[in-house]
Short mmCIF file of C-alpha atoms in Angstrom, two decimals:
data_model
loop_
_atom_site.label_atom_id
_atom_site.label_comp_id
_atom_site.label_asym_id
_atom_site.label_seq_id
_atom_site.Cartn_x
_atom_site.Cartn_y
_atom_site.Cartn_z
CA MET A 29 -51.50 -73.14 -4.03
CA ALA A 30 -49.59 -72.42 -0.83
CA ILE A 31 -47.47 -69.29 -0.43
CA GLY A 32 -43.84 -69.71 0.65
CA PHE A 33 -42.32 -67.42 3.26
CA ILE A 34 -38.66 -67.15 4.26
CA GLY A 35 -37.62 -65.09 7.30
CA LEU A 36 -39.72 -65.25 10.45
CA GLY A 37 -38.35 -62.32 12.43
CA ASN A 38 -40.63 -59.76 14.06
CA LEU A 39 -41.96 -58.40 10.77
CA GLY A 40 -42.00 -61.75 9.00
CA LYS A 41 -44.11 -63.33 11.73
CA ALA A 42 -46.60 -60.46 11.54
CA ILE A 43 -46.92 -60.74 7.76
CA THR A 44 -47.33 -64.53 7.77
CA GLN A 45 -50.03 -64.15 10.41
CA ARG A 46 -51.76 -61.59 8.21
CA LEU A 47 -51.54 -63.85 5.14
CA THR A 48 -53.02 -66.73 7.12
CA GLU A 49 -55.87 -64.56 8.36
CA MET A 50 -56.54 -63.55 4.74
CA GLY A 51 -57.04 -67.20 3.82
CA GLU A 52 -53.62 -68.08 2.42
CA GLU A 53 -51.92 -71.38 3.20
CA VAL A 54 -48.33 -70.56 4.20
CA ILE A 55 -45.27 -72.82 4.14
CA VAL A 56 -42.19 -71.38 5.85
CA TYR A 57 -38.42 -71.67 6.07
CA ASN A 58 -36.19 -69.95 8.61
CA ARG A 59 -32.44 -70.25 9.04
CA ASN A 60 -32.87 -70.55 12.81
CA LYS A 61 -35.20 -73.53 13.15
CA ASP A 62 -35.73 -72.99 16.89
CA LYS A 63 -37.55 -69.70 16.23
CA ILE A 64 -40.27 -71.37 14.17
CA LYS A 65 -40.73 -74.79 15.76
CA ASP A 66 -43.82 -73.66 17.69
CA LEU A 67 -45.44 -71.72 14.83
CA PRO A 68 -48.57 -73.19 13.19
CA TYR A 69 -47.07 -73.55 9.71
CA THR A 70 -45.67 -76.36 7.59
CA ILE A 71 -41.88 -76.02 7.66
CA ALA A 72 -39.82 -76.68 4.53
CA SER A 73 -36.46 -78.38 4.86
CA SER A 74 -34.64 -75.85 2.65
CA PRO A 75 -35.28 -72.82 0.43
CA LYS A 76 -35.05 -75.13 -2.60
CA ALA A 77 -37.69 -77.47 -1.19
CA LEU A 78 -39.90 -74.48 -0.42
CA ILE A 79 -39.83 -72.95 -3.87
CA GLU A 80 -40.30 -76.33 -5.51
CA GLU A 81 -43.62 -76.56 -3.66
CA CYS A 82 -44.76 -72.92 -4.08
CA GLU A 83 -45.05 -70.72 -7.16
CA THR A 84 -44.61 -67.55 -5.08
CA VAL A 85 -42.16 -67.13 -2.20
CA PHE A 86 -41.78 -64.08 0.03
CA MET A 87 -38.45 -63.26 1.64
CA CYS A 88 -38.32 -60.97 4.67
CA LEU A 89 -34.75 -60.94 5.94
CA PHE A 90 -32.49 -58.60 7.88
CA ASP A 91 -30.18 -57.51 5.07
CA SER A 92 -28.68 -58.31 1.69
CA LEU A 93 -26.15 -60.71 3.18
CA ALA A 94 -29.01 -62.84 4.46
CA VAL A 95 -30.81 -62.68 1.11
CA ASN A 96 -27.65 -63.73 -0.72
CA GLU A 97 -27.27 -66.68 1.64
CA ILE A 98 -30.83 -67.88 1.02
CA LEU A 99 -30.31 -67.60 -2.72
CA SER A 100 -26.84 -69.12 -2.94
CA MET A 101 -26.52 -71.62 -0.07
CA GLU A 102 -26.53 -75.36 -0.62
CA ASN A 103 -30.15 -76.19 -1.51
CA GLY A 104 -30.77 -72.48 -1.82
CA ILE A 105 -33.33 -70.90 -4.12
CA LEU A 106 -30.95 -70.62 -7.07
CA SER A 107 -30.34 -74.37 -7.01
CA ALA A 108 -33.99 -74.98 -7.97
CA ASN A 109 -35.72 -74.72 -11.33
CA LEU A 110 -37.21 -71.22 -11.14
CA LYS A 111 -39.30 -71.29 -14.30
CA SER A 112 -42.76 -69.83 -13.49
CA LYS A 113 -41.59 -68.97 -9.95
CA THR A 114 -41.78 -65.51 -8.37
CA ILE A 115 -39.67 -64.20 -5.49
CA ILE A 116 -41.17 -61.22 -3.66
CA ASP A 117 -38.36 -59.79 -1.54
CA LEU A 118 -39.66 -57.64 1.33
CA THR A 119 -36.13 -57.12 2.71
CA THR A 120 -34.61 -53.65 2.91
CA ASN A 121 -31.62 -54.36 0.66
CA HIS A 122 -28.51 -52.43 -0.23
CA TYR A 123 -29.38 -50.45 -3.36
CA GLU A 124 -26.43 -51.94 -5.32
CA THR A 125 -26.58 -55.54 -4.11
CA VAL A 126 -30.29 -55.83 -4.92
CA LEU A 127 -29.42 -55.56 -8.62
CA ASN A 128 -27.54 -58.86 -8.33
CA PHE A 129 -30.69 -60.51 -6.98
CA HIS A 130 -32.73 -59.31 -9.95
CA TYR A 131 -30.13 -60.70 -12.37
CA ALA A 132 -29.59 -63.99 -10.54
CA VAL A 133 -33.28 -64.93 -10.28
CA ASN A 134 -34.15 -63.73 -13.77
CA ASP A 135 -31.19 -65.62 -15.27
CA LYS A 136 -32.57 -68.82 -13.75
CA GLY A 137 -35.92 -68.26 -15.42
CA GLY A 138 -37.73 -66.83 -12.39
CA ASP A 139 -39.09 -63.39 -11.58
CA TYR A 140 -37.80 -61.18 -8.77
CA LEU A 141 -39.81 -58.34 -7.26
CA GLU A 142 -37.85 -55.99 -5.02
CA SER A 143 -40.57 -54.99 -2.57
CA PRO A 144 -39.37 -53.36 0.66
CA VAL A 145 -41.98 -52.81 3.35
CA PHE A 146 -42.61 -49.41 4.96
CA GLY A 147 -43.99 -50.11 8.42
CA SER A 148 -43.44 -52.45 11.33
CA VAL A 149 -45.23 -55.12 13.34
CA ALA A 150 -48.45 -53.33 14.37
CA PRO A 151 -49.49 -52.13 10.88
CA ALA A 152 -48.33 -55.42 9.33
CA LEU A 153 -50.75 -57.36 11.53
CA GLN A 154 -53.58 -55.19 10.18
CA GLY A 155 -52.48 -55.19 6.54
CA LEU A 156 -51.66 -51.49 6.72
CA VAL A 157 -48.02 -51.38 5.62
CA THR A 158 -46.85 -49.59 2.49
CA ILE A 159 -45.00 -51.60 -0.15
CA VAL A 160 -42.87 -50.12 -2.92
CA THR A 161 -42.00 -52.57 -5.69
CA ALA A 162 -39.51 -52.58 -8.55
CA GLY A 163 -39.23 -55.22 -11.28
CA LYS A 164 -41.17 -56.35 -14.32
CA GLU A 165 -44.47 -54.51 -14.53
CA GLU A 166 -46.42 -57.55 -15.71
CA VAL A 167 -45.14 -59.55 -12.73
CA PHE A 168 -46.06 -56.73 -10.38
CA ASN A 169 -49.59 -56.59 -11.83
CA ALA A 170 -49.98 -60.35 -11.40
CA CYS A 171 -48.81 -60.18 -7.76
CA LYS A 172 -50.62 -56.99 -6.79
CA PRO A 173 -53.75 -58.75 -5.44
CA LEU A 174 -51.52 -60.75 -3.11
CA LEU A 175 -49.57 -57.67 -2.04
CA GLU A 176 -52.86 -55.92 -1.27
CA LYS A 177 -53.59 -58.58 1.33
CA ILE A 178 -50.66 -57.34 3.41
CA GLY A 179 -50.35 -53.69 2.37
CA LYS A 180 -52.66 -50.70 2.23
CA GLU A 181 -50.58 -48.53 -0.11
CA ILE A 182 -48.83 -50.26 -3.02
CA PHE A 183 -46.48 -48.36 -5.36
CA PHE A 184 -44.61 -49.48 -8.47
CA LEU A 185 -41.24 -48.09 -9.58
CA LYS A 186 -40.07 -49.92 -12.69
CA GLU A 187 -36.31 -49.34 -12.48
CA PRO A 188 -34.51 -52.08 -10.48
CA SER A 189 -33.05 -50.77 -7.17
CA SER A 190 -35.35 -47.72 -7.16
CA ALA A 191 -37.62 -49.30 -4.53
CA SER A 192 -34.64 -49.97 -2.27
CA LYS A 193 -33.45 -46.39 -2.70
CA MET A 194 -36.92 -45.09 -1.87
CA LYS A 195 -37.00 -47.21 1.30
CA LEU A 196 -33.66 -45.79 2.45
CA ILE A 197 -34.86 -42.24 1.79
CA ASN A 198 -38.04 -42.95 3.75
CA ASN A 199 -36.00 -44.27 6.66
CA LEU A 200 -34.09 -41.01 6.86
CA CYS A 201 -37.44 -39.44 7.80
CA LEU A 202 -38.17 -42.32 10.16
CA GLY A 203 -34.86 -42.17 12.03
CA SER A 204 -34.79 -38.38 12.17
CA PHE A 205 -38.37 -38.13 13.45
CA MET A 206 -37.74 -40.77 16.13
CA ALA A 207 -34.58 -39.09 17.36
CA THR A 208 -36.27 -35.68 17.55
CA ILE A 209 -39.36 -37.04 19.31
CA ALA A 210 -37.13 -38.86 21.80
CA GLU A 211 -35.14 -35.70 22.55
CA CYS A 212 -38.32 -33.62 22.91
CA THR A 213 -39.71 -36.19 25.33
CA ALA A 214 -36.63 -36.16 27.51
CA LEU A 215 -36.41 -32.36 27.43
CA GLY A 216 -40.05 -32.02 28.44
CA GLU A 217 -39.53 -34.37 31.36
CA ALA A 218 -36.57 -32.27 32.47
CA CYS A 219 -39.01 -29.36 32.58
CA ASN A 220 -41.24 -31.41 34.93
CA ILE A 221 -43.95 -31.85 32.30
CA ASP A 222 -45.82 -35.14 32.64
CA LYS A 223 -44.59 -37.45 29.88
CA ALA A 224 -48.01 -38.70 28.79
CA LYS A 225 -49.39 -35.16 28.64
CA LEU A 226 -46.30 -33.94 26.80
CA LEU A 227 -46.69 -36.63 24.13
CA GLU A 228 -50.40 -35.88 23.81
CA ILE A 229 -49.63 -32.22 23.14
CA LEU A 230 -46.85 -33.07 20.68
CA GLY A 231 -49.33 -35.35 18.93
CA VAL A 232 -51.57 -32.42 18.02
CA GLY A 233 -48.70 -29.97 17.61
CA GLY A 234 -45.39 -29.97 15.80
CA GLY A 235 -44.66 -33.61 16.61
CA GLN A 236 -47.75 -34.91 14.85
CA SER A 237 -46.61 -37.88 12.74
CA LEU A 238 -47.07 -41.58 12.12
CA VAL A 239 -43.88 -42.15 14.11
CA LEU A 240 -45.19 -40.40 17.22
CA LYS A 241 -48.55 -42.14 16.90
CA ALA A 242 -46.86 -45.53 16.68
CA LYS A 243 -44.35 -44.95 19.49
CA THR A 244 -46.25 -42.87 22.07
CA GLN A 245 -47.22 -45.84 24.23
CA LYS A 246 -43.75 -47.35 24.02
CA LEU A 247 -42.25 -44.08 25.25
CA ILE A 248 -44.78 -43.82 28.10
CA ASP A 249 -44.30 -47.42 29.24
CA GLU A 250 -40.60 -47.55 28.31
CA ASP A 251 -41.39 -50.88 26.70
CA PHE A 252 -38.72 -51.27 24.07
CA SER A 253 -39.50 -54.76 22.81
CA ALA A 254 -38.64 -54.57 19.15
CA HIS A 255 -41.08 -53.75 16.39
CA PHE A 256 -38.30 -52.08 14.37
CA SER A 257 -34.89 -52.43 15.93
CA ASN A 258 -31.96 -50.09 16.46
CA ASP A 259 -29.88 -52.58 14.46
CA ALA A 260 -32.26 -52.27 11.51
CA ILE A 261 -32.45 -48.46 11.38
CA ASN A 262 -28.69 -48.25 11.90
CA LYS A 263 -28.10 -50.58 8.96
CA ASP A 264 -30.50 -48.63 6.74
CA LEU A 265 -28.92 -45.26 7.53
CA HIS A 266 -25.47 -46.68 6.71
CA CYS A 267 -26.81 -47.86 3.34
CA LEU A 268 -28.28 -44.39 2.83
CA GLN A 269 -24.85 -42.85 3.37
CA ASP A 270 -23.44 -45.21 0.73
CA LEU A 271 -26.16 -44.02 -1.65
CA ALA A 272 -25.38 -40.35 -1.00
CA TYR A 273 -21.65 -41.01 -1.45
CA SER A 274 -22.29 -42.70 -4.81
CA LEU A 275 -24.24 -39.61 -5.91
CA LYS A 276 -21.50 -37.28 -4.61
CA ARG A 277 -24.09 -35.58 -2.40
CA PRO A 278 -23.78 -34.53 1.25
CA LEU A 279 -26.35 -35.68 3.78
CA TYR A 280 -26.82 -33.01 6.42
CA THR A 281 -29.68 -34.29 8.58
CA ALA A 282 -28.84 -38.01 8.32
CA ALA A 283 -25.47 -37.93 10.07
CA VAL A 284 -26.62 -37.34 13.66
CA PRO A 285 -29.45 -39.92 13.70
CA LYS A 286 -27.12 -42.54 12.22
CA GLU A 287 -24.59 -41.95 14.99
CA LEU A 288 -27.28 -41.99 17.70
CA PHE A 289 -28.46 -45.41 16.57
CA SER A 290 -24.84 -46.54 16.21
CA LYS A 291 -24.36 -45.57 19.86
CA MET A 292 -27.41 -47.65 20.84
CA LYS A 293 -25.94 -50.62 18.99
CA MET A 294 -22.53 -50.09 20.61
CA ASP A 295 -24.21 -50.02 24.04
CA GLY A 296 -25.68 -53.47 23.45
CA LYS A 297 -29.19 -52.21 22.69
CA GLY A 298 -29.27 -53.10 19.01
CA GLU A 299 -32.13 -55.56 19.39
CA GLU A 300 -34.36 -53.07 21.22
CA ASP A 301 -37.02 -51.07 19.41
CA PHE A 302 -35.57 -47.94 17.84
CA SER A 303 -37.76 -45.81 20.11
CA SER A 304 -35.33 -46.77 22.89
CA VAL A 305 -33.00 -44.05 21.57
CA TYR A 306 -35.00 -42.01 24.10
CA GLN A 307 -32.72 -43.51 26.76
CA LEU A 308 -29.73 -41.61 25.37
CA PHE A 309 -31.49 -38.29 25.90
CA LYS A 310 -33.09 -39.18 29.23
#
């Protein structure tokens, strides 16, 4: 049976391409129809029509507001009979709002797996992303073979919202690493060190990381076409602050990266790749 997929942004397109290459038939829905009219997939007329045709539907959307719209809109997912249906939500959701999605889908007889993706376009195309899932364990076990077609590392955390919290914590590392690498790059250039050589040395020294490996060429070429946008990391770091506030805990190292990416968004660079924060330091 075909797999449904909702949300064909940068990451969503990469994952649907991967699913197709792994032999899955994919039917898609996107709120902006113009963005998918040239893609080689059958296009459903609505989320309801999509889930009526597919037993399993992925969602890969920008935020919880978008997920709520897909669920609750006219002819949305919740307007369908969800018995024996599974929603695998790859979105990075707000850790509180995602609980509502669990309840809403489960109350309609369906199953909801909160499954945020760790990784961006390049690893997604190769099936190398990490996926952390929360929900019913038996549903996770049934879906794991499908998840393994798009992810290399798959983790299960039973408690609803724990996967979303883990994704936000991970993105504190991501945003902090990127900001530090960007500042190091600009500082090295100010010292008249060749940028490519500087990044090569950082890559075997203190800067060695998945972030540097993924973004070295973007920094050299100053090609900031989005794999993971400033808007997205900014949103995630704001959600992380909400999480820390709810726990009555300070966040020391998260504050500066959040404001750096807020500045990029304010400067009209929200849709650029988050490696473009380098421009602030340069």
